[in-house]
Coordinates of C-alpha atoms in Angstrom, one line a residue:
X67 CA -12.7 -37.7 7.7
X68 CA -13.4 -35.8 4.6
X69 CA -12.3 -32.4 6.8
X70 CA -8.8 -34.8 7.3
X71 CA -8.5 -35.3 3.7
X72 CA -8.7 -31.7 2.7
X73 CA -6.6 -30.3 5.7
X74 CA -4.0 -33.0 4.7
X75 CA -3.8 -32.3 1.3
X76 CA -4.0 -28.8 1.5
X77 CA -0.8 -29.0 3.0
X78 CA 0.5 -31.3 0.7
X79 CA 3.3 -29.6 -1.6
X80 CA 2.7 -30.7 -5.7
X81 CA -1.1 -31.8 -4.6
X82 CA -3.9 -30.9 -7.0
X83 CA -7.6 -32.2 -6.8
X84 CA -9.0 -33.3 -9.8
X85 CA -13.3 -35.0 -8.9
X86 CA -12.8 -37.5 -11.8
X87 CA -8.9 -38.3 -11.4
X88 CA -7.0 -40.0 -8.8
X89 CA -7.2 -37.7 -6.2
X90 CA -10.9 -37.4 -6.4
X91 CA -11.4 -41.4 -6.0
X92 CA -9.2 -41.4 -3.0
X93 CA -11.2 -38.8 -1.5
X94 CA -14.2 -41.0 -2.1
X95 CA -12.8 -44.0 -1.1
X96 CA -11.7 -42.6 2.3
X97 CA -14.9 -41.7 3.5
X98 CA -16.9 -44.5 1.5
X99 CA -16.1 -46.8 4.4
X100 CA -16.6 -44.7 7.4
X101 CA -19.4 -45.4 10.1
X102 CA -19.8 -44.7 13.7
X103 CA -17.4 -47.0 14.4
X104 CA -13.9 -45.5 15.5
X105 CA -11.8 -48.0 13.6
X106 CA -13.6 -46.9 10.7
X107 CA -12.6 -43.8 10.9
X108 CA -9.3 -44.7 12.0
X109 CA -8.4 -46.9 8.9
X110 CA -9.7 -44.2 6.7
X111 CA -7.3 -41.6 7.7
X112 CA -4.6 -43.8 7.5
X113 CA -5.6 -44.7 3.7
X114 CA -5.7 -40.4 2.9
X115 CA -2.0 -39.9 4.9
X116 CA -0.6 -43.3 2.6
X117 CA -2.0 -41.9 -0.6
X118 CA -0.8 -38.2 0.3
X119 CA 2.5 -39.7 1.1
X120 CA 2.8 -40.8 -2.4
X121 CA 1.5 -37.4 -3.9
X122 CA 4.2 -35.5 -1.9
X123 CA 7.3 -33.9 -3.7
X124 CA 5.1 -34.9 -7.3
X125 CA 6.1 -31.9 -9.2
X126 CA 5.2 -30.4 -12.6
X127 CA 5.9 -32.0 -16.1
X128 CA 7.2 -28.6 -18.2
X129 CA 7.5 -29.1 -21.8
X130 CA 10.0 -26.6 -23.5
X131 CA 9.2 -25.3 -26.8
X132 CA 10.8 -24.4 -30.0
X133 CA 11.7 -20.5 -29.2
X134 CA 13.4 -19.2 -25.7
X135 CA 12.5 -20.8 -22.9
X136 CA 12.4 -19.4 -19.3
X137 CA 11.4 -22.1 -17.1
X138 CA 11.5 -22.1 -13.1
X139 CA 10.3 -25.2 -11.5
X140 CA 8.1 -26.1 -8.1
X141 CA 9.0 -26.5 -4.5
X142 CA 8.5 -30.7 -5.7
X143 CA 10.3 -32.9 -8.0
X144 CA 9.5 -31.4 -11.3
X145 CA 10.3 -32.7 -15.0
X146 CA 11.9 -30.4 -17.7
X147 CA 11.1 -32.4 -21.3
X148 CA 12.9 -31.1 -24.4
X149 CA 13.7 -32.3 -27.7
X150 CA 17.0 -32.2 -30.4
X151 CA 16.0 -32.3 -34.0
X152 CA 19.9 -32.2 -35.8
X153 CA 18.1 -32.6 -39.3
X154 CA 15.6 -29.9 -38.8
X155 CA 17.1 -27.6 -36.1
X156 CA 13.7 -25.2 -35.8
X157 CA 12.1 -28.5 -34.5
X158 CA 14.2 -28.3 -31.5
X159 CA 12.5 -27.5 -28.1
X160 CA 16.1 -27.7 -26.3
X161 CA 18.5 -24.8 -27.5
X162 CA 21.6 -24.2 -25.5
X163 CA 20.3 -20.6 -24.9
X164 CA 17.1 -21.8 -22.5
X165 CA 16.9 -20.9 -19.0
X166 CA 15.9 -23.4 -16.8
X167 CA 15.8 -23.4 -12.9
X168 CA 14.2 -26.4 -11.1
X169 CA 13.6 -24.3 -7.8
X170 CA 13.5 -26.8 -4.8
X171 CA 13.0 -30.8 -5.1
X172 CA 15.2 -33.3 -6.8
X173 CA 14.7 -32.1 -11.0
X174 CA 14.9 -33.9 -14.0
X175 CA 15.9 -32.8 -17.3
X176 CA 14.6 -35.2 -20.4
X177 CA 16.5 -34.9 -23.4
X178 CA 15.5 -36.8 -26.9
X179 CA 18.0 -36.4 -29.7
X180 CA 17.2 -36.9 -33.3
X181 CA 20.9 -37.1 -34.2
X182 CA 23.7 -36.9 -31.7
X183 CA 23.9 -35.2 -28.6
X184 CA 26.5 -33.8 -27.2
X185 CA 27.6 -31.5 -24.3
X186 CA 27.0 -28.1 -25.9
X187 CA 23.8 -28.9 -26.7
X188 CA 22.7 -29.1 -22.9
X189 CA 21.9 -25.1 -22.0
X190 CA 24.3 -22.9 -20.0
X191 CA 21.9 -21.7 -17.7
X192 CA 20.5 -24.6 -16.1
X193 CA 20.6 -24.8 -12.3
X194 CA 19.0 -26.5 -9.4
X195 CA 18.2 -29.5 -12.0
X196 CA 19.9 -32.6 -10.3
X197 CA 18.9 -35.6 -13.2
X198 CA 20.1 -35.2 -16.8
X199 CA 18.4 -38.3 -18.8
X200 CA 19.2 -38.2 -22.3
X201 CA 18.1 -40.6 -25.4
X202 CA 19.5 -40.3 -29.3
X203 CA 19.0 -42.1 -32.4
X204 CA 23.1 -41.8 -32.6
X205 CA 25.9 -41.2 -30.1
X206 CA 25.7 -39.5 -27.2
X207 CA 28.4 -37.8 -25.5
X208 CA 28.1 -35.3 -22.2
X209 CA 30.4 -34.0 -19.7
X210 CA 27.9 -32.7 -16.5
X211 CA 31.1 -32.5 -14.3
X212 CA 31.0 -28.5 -15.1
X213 CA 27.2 -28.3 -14.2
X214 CA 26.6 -27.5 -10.1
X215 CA 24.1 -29.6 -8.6
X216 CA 24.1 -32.9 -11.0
X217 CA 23.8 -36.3 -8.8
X218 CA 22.6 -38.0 -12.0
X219 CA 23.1 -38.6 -15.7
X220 CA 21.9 -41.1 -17.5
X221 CA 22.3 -42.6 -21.4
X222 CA 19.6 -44.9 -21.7
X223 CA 19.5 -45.1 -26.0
X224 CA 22.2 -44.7 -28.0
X225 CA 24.7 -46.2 -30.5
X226 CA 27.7 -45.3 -28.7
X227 CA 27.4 -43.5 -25.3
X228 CA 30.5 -41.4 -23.7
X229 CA 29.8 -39.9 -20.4
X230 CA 31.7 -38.1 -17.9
X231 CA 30.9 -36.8 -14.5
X232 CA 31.6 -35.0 -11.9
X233 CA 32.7 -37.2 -8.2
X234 CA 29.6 -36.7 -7.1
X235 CA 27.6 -38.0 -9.9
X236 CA 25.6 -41.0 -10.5
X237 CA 26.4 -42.3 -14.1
X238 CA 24.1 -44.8 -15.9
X239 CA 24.2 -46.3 -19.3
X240 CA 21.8 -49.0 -21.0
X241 CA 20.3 -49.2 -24.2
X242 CA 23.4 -48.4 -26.5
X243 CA 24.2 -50.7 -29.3
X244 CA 28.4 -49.5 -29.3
X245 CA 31.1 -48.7 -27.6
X246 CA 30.2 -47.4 -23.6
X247 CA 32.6 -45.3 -21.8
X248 CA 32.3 -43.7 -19.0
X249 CA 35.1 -41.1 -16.7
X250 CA 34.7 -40.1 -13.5
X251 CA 31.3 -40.5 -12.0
X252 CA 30.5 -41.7 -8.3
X253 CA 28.0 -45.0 -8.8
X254 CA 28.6 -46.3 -11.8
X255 CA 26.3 -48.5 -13.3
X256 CA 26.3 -50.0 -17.2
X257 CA 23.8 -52.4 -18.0
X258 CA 24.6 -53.6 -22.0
X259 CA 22.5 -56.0 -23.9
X260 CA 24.2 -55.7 -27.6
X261 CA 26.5 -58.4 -28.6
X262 CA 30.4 -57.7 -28.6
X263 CA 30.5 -53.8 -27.2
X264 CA 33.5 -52.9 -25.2
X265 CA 33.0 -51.2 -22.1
X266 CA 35.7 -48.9 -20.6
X267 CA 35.1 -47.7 -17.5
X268 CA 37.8 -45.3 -15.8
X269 CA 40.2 -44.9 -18.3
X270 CA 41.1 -41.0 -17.6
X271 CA 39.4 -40.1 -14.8
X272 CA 38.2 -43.2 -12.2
X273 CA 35.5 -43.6 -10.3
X274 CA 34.2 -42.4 -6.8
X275 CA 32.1 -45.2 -5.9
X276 CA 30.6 -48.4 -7.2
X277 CA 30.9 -50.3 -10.2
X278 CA 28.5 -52.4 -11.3
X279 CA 28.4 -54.0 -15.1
X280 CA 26.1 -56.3 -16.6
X281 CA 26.5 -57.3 -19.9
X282 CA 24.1 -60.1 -21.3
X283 CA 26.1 -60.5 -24.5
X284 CA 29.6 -60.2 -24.2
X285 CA 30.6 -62.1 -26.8
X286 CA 34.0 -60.6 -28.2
X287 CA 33.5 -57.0 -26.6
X288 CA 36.6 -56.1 -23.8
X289 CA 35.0 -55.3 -20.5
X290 CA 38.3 -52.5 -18.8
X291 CA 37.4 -51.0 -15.3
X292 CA 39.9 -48.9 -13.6
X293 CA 39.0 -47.2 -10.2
X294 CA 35.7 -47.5 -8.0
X295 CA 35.3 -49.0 -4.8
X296 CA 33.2 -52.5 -4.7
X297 CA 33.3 -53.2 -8.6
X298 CA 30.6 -56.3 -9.6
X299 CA 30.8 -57.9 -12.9
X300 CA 28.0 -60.0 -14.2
X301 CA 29.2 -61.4 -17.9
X302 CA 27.2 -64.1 -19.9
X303 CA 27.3 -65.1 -23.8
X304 CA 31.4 -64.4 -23.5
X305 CA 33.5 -65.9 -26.3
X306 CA 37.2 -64.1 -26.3
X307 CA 35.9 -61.1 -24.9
X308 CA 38.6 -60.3 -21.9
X309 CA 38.1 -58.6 -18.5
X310 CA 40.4 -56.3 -17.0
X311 CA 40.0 -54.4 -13.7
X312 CA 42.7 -52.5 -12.3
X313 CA 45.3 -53.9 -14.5
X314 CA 45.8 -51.8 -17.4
X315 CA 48.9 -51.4 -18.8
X316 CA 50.6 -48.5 -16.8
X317 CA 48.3 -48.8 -14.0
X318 CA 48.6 -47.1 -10.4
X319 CA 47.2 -47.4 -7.3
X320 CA 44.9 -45.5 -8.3
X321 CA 43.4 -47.5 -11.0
X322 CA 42.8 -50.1 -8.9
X323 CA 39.5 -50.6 -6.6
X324 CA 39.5 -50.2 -3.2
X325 CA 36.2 -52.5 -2.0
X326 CA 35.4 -55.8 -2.7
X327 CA 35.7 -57.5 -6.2
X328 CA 33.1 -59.8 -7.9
X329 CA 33.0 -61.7 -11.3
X330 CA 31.0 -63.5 -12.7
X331 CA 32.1 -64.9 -16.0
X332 CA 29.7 -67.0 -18.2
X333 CA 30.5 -68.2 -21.8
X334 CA 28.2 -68.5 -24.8
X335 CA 26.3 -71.9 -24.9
X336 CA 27.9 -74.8 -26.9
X337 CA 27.5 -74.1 -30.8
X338 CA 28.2 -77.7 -33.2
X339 CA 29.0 -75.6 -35.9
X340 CA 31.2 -73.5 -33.6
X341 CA 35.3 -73.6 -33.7
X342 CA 37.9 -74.7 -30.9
X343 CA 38.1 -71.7 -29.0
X344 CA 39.4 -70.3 -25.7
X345 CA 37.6 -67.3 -23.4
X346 CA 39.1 -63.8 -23.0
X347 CA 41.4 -63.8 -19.9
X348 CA 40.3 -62.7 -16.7
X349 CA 43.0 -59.9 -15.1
X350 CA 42.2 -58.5 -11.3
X351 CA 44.6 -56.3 -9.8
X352 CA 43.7 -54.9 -6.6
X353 CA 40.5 -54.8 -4.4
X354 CA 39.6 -55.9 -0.4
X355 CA 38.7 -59.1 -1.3
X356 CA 38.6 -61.0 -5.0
X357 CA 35.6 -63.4 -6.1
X358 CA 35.9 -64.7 -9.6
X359 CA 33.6 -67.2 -10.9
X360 CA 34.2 -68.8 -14.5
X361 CA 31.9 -71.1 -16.5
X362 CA 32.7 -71.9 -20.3
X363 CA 29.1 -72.8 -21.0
X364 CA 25.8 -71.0 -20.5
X365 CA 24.3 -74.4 -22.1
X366 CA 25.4 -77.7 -23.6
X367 CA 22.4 -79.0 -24.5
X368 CA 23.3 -79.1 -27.9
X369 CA 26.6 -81.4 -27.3
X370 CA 24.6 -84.0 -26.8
X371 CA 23.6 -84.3 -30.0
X372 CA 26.5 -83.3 -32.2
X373 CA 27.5 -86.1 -34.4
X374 CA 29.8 -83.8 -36.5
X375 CA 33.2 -83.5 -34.1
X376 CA 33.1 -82.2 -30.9
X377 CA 34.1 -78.5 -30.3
X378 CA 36.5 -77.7 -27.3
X379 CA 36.0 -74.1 -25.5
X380 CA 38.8 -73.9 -23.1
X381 CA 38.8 -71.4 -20.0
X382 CA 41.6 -68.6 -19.7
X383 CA 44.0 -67.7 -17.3
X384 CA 42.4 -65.6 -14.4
X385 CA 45.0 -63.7 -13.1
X386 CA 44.9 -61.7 -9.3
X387 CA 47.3 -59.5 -8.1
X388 CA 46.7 -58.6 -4.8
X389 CA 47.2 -55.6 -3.3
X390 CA 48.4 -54.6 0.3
X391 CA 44.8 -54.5 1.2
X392 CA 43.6 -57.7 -0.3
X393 CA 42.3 -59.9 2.5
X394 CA 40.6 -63.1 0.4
X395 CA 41.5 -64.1 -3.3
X396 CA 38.1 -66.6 -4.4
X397 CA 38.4 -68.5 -7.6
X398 CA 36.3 -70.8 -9.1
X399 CA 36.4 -72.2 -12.7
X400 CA 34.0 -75.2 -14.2
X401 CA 35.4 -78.7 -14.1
X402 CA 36.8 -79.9 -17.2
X403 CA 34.6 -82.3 -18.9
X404 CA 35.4 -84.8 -21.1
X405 CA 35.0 -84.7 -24.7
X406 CA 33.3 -87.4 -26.3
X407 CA 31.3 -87.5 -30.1
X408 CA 27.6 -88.3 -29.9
X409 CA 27.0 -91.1 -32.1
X410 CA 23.7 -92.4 -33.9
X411 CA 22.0 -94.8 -32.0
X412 CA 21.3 -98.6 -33.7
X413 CA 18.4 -99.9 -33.9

């Protein structure tokens, strides 16, 4: 068994033995157990090819620095961390002047951004890398359409985030506290927890895959998709913030998706001190199929209670127009309720 192990992960591409880390209790622990008995012996070379399986295509972490940097990566999946200082630039580890090629496996590049990032900051010479992540204390805003090789970029901190990429690109944003946009792109996927932001997906350049939004706290913010194939909508906290897929003003064929549609629409939970209000319209143009579900209230606990005049949030129009493809329109929208003051009970 331990001739197995070593064999095994010998061959193992990104392996490295280290007799107090990880690799050194899984060597113990596959032949703690062994005896004689076949089965033992069995069940221990099943646990080394499981933990070997998980250690294959682990690359190398490579940290750039603050001069040149000439960096070549492993046969695995390596990581390329650097860093943008845009108040002190001879901080920065990232410079658009470093080299970086991430040889063979699927490559990340790490970018943190004390400022605002932007597309000229990413290095000219970097190839084979197919993840760009990127953080920044302010906006960010990258085009990867132009770099060969990217499946993946990612905004996951900003306070506005802009990116474009190229049809064969992943695109991801989360953690940005404004306005999200996103062009081109093949999955798209926007997941947005700050109250109000608008998010404009499409606009210029659609889509060559999925769309898939979830935004927690919608509240005024305009959700626009144009383009994409299956587009999914998940929308809670809404007040008068509107959603518009496919139907922009001056809108082709082209802006409108080609799989099936889903929304789902939820409105902020009753507020007493709250005015008469009605939710942001609902417009859907296009799609294979076309599933909207509407509810004006997340809660209304609190209506229960209100002695102080009873405040009315209506639903808006939702509006489908299909398409010569459109097999099934599905709309659902809350019953209305009656609306009736609490009153003070009497002893």
């Amino acid at each position: 068994v331990g001739l197995d192990f070593a064999t095994d992960a010998g061959n193992t591409p990104g392996f490295t033995f280290d007799l107090n880390g990880a690799s050194g209790s899984a060597a113990t622990s596959a032949i703690s157990g062994v005896t004689e008995d076949a089965s033992t012996v069995i069940a221990a070379q099943a646990a080394t090819d499981a933990y070997l399986n998980g250690v294959a295509g682990v690359g190398e972490t490579l940290t750039l620095t603050t001069g040149l940097d000439d960096l070549t990566g492993t046969a695995s999946d390596d990581t390329f961390k650097g860093s943008i200082d845009k108040t002190t630039v001879a901080n920065s580890t990232l410079s658009p002047l470093d080299e970086i090629d991430g040889g063979a496996g699927t490559d990340t590049l790490e970018v943190a951004v004390l400022g605002a990032l932007a597309t000229a900051d990413i290095p000219t010479a970097l190839t084979n890398v197919e993840n760009i992540t990127a953080r920044a204390t302010t906006t960010v805003t990258v085009d990867s359409s132009a770099i060969a090789g990217v499946t993946s970029l990612a905004s996951t901190q900003s306070t506005a985030s802009t990116l474009t990429g190229a049809a064969t690109t992943d695109v991801s944003v989360s953690g940005a506290t404004g306005a999200i946009i996103v062009e081109g792109g093949k999955d798209v996927t926007v997941t947005d927890a700050a109250a109000g932001n608008n998010i404009t997906i499409g606009d210029t350049t659609v889509n060559n895959g999925t769309v898939t939004v979830t935004d927690t706290d919608q509240g005024t913010g305009a959700i626009a998709i144009d383009g994409g194939t299956d587009v999914t909508v998940t929308a809670s906290e809404a007040t008068t913030g509107t959603i518009t897929i496919g139907d922009k003003t001056g809108a082709t064929a082209a802006d409108q998706p080609s799989g099936a549609v889903v929304v789902n629409s939820t409105g902020a939970a009753y507020d007493p001190a709250g005015a008469a209000a009605q939710t942001g319209t609902i417009d859907v143009a296009g799609g294979s199929s076309v599933t909207v579900n509407q509810t004006a209230y997340s809660s209304t606990d609190d209506a229960a209670t209100d002695t102080t005049g009873v405040t009315v949030r209506t639903q808006a129009d939702v509006n489908v127009t299909a398409s010569d493809d459109t097999t099934s329109v599905t709309l659902s929208q809350e019953d209305q309720i009656a609306a009736v003051d609490a009153v003070d009970a009497v002893d």
